[in-house]
PDB file of C-alpha atoms in Angstrom:
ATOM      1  CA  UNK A  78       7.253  -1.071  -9.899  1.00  0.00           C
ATOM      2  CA  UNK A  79       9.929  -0.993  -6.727  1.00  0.00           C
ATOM      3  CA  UNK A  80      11.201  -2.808  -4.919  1.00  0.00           C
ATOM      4  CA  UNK A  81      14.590  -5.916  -6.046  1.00  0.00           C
ATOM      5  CA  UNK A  82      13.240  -6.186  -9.746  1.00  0.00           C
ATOM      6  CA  UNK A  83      12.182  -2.583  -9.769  1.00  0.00           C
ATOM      7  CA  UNK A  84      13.090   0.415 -11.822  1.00  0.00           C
ATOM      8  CA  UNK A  85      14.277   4.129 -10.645  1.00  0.00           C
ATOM      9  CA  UNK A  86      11.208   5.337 -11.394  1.00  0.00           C
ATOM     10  CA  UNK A  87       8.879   3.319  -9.351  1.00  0.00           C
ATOM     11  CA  UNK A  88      11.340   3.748  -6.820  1.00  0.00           C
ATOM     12  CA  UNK A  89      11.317   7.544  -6.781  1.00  0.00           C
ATOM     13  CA  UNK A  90       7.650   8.185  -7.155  1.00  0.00           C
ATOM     14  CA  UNK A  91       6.987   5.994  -3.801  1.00  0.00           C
ATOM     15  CA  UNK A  92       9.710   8.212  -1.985  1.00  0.00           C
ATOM     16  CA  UNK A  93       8.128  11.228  -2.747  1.00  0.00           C
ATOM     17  CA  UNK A  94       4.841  10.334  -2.938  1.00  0.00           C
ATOM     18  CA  UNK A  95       2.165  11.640   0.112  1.00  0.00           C
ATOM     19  CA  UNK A  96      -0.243   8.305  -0.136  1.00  0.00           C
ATOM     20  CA  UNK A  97       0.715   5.295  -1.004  1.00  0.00           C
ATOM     21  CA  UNK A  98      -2.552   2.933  -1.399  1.00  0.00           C
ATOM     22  CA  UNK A  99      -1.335  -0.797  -1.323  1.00  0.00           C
ATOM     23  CA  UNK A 100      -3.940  -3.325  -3.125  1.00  0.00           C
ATOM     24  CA  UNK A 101      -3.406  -6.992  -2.294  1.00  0.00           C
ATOM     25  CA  UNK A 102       0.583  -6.056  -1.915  1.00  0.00           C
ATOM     26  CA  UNK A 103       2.697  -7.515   1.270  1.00  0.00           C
ATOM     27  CA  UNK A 104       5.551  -5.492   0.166  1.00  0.00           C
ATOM     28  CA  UNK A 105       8.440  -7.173   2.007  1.00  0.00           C
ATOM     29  CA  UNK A 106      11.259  -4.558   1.181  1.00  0.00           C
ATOM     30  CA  UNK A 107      11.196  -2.115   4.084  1.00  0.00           C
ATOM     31  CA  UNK A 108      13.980   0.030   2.507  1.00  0.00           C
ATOM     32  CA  UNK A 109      11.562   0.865  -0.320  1.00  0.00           C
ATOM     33  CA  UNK A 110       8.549   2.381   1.674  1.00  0.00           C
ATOM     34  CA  UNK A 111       8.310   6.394   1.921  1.00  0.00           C
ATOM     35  CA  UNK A 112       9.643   7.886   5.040  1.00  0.00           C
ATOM     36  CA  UNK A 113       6.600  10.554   5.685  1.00  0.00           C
ATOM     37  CA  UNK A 114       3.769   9.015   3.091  1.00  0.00           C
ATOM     38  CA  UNK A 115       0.243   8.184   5.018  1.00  0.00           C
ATOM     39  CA  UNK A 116       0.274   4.382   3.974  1.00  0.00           C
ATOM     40  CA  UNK A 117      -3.335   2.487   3.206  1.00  0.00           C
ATOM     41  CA  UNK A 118      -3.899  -1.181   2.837  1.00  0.00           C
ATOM     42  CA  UNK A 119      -6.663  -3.109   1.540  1.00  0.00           C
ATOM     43  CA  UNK A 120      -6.345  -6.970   1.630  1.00  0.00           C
ATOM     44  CA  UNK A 121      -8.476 -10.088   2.248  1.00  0.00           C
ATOM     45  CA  UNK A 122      -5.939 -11.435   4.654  1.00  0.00           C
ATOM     46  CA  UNK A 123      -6.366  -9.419   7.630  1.00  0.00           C
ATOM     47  CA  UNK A 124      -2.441 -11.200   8.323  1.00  0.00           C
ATOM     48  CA  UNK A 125      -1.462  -8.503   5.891  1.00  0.00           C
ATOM     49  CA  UNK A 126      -2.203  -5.391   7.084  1.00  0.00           C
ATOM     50  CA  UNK A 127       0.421  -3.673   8.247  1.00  0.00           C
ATOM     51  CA  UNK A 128       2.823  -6.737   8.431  1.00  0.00           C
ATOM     52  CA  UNK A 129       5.905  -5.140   6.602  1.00  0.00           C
ATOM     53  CA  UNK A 130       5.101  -1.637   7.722  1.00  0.00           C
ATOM     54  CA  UNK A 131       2.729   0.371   9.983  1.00  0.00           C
ATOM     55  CA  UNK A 132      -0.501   1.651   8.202  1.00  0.00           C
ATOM     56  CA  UNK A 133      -2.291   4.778   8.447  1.00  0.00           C
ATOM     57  CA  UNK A 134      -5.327   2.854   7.389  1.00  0.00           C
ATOM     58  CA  UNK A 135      -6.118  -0.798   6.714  1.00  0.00           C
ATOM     59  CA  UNK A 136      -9.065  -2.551   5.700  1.00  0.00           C
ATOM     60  CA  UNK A 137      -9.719  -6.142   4.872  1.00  0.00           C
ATOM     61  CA  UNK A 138     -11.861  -6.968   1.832  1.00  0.00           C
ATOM     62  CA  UNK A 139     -12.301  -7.201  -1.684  1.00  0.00           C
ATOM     63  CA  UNK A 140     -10.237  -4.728  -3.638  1.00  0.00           C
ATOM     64  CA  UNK A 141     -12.530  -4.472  -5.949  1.00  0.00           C
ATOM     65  CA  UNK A 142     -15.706  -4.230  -4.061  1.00  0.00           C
ATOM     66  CA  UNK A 143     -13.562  -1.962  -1.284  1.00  0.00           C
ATOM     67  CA  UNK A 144     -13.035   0.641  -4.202  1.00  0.00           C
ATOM     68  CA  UNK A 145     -16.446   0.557  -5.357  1.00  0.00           C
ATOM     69  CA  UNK A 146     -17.624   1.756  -2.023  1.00  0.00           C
ATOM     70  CA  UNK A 147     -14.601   4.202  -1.445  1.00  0.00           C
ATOM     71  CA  UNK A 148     -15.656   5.833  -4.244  1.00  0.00           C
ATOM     72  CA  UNK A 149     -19.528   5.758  -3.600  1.00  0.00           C
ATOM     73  CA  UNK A 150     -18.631   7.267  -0.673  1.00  0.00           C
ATOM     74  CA  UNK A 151     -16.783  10.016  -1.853  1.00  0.00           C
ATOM     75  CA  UNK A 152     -18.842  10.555  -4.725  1.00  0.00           C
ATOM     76  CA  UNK A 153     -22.386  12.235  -2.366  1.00  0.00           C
TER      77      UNK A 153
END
């Protein structure tokens, strides 16, 4: 968690992190988001997508039936 309510943790680990994958999140804290990370967004409002920040990739959908495929994909 990051963000207003969230801990130093949270915080850190998105700072540092390479990908962050965002799953039905509008994150509205701007200050919060990586500097370098690749950002990917999967939402069923297409409003969404890259509202707060720009995405690498963004896809509108399901989460859970996005994943499914994601991972059918990667999996042959």
């Amino acid at each position: 968690m990051t963000g207003m309510i969230g801990g130093a943790a949270g915080y850190h680990a998105i700072l540092d992190c390479d990908v962050l994958l965002q799953l039905g999140a509008d994150f509205a804290w701007p200050q919060f988001y990586p500097d370098r990370a690749k950002i990917v967004q999967i939402d069923l409002d297409p409003t969404h997508i890259g509202h707060r920040h720009p995405v690498a990739l963004g896809v509108v959908g399901n989460i859970k039936e996005t994943l499914e495929l994601c991972c059918l994909a990667c999996a042959t």
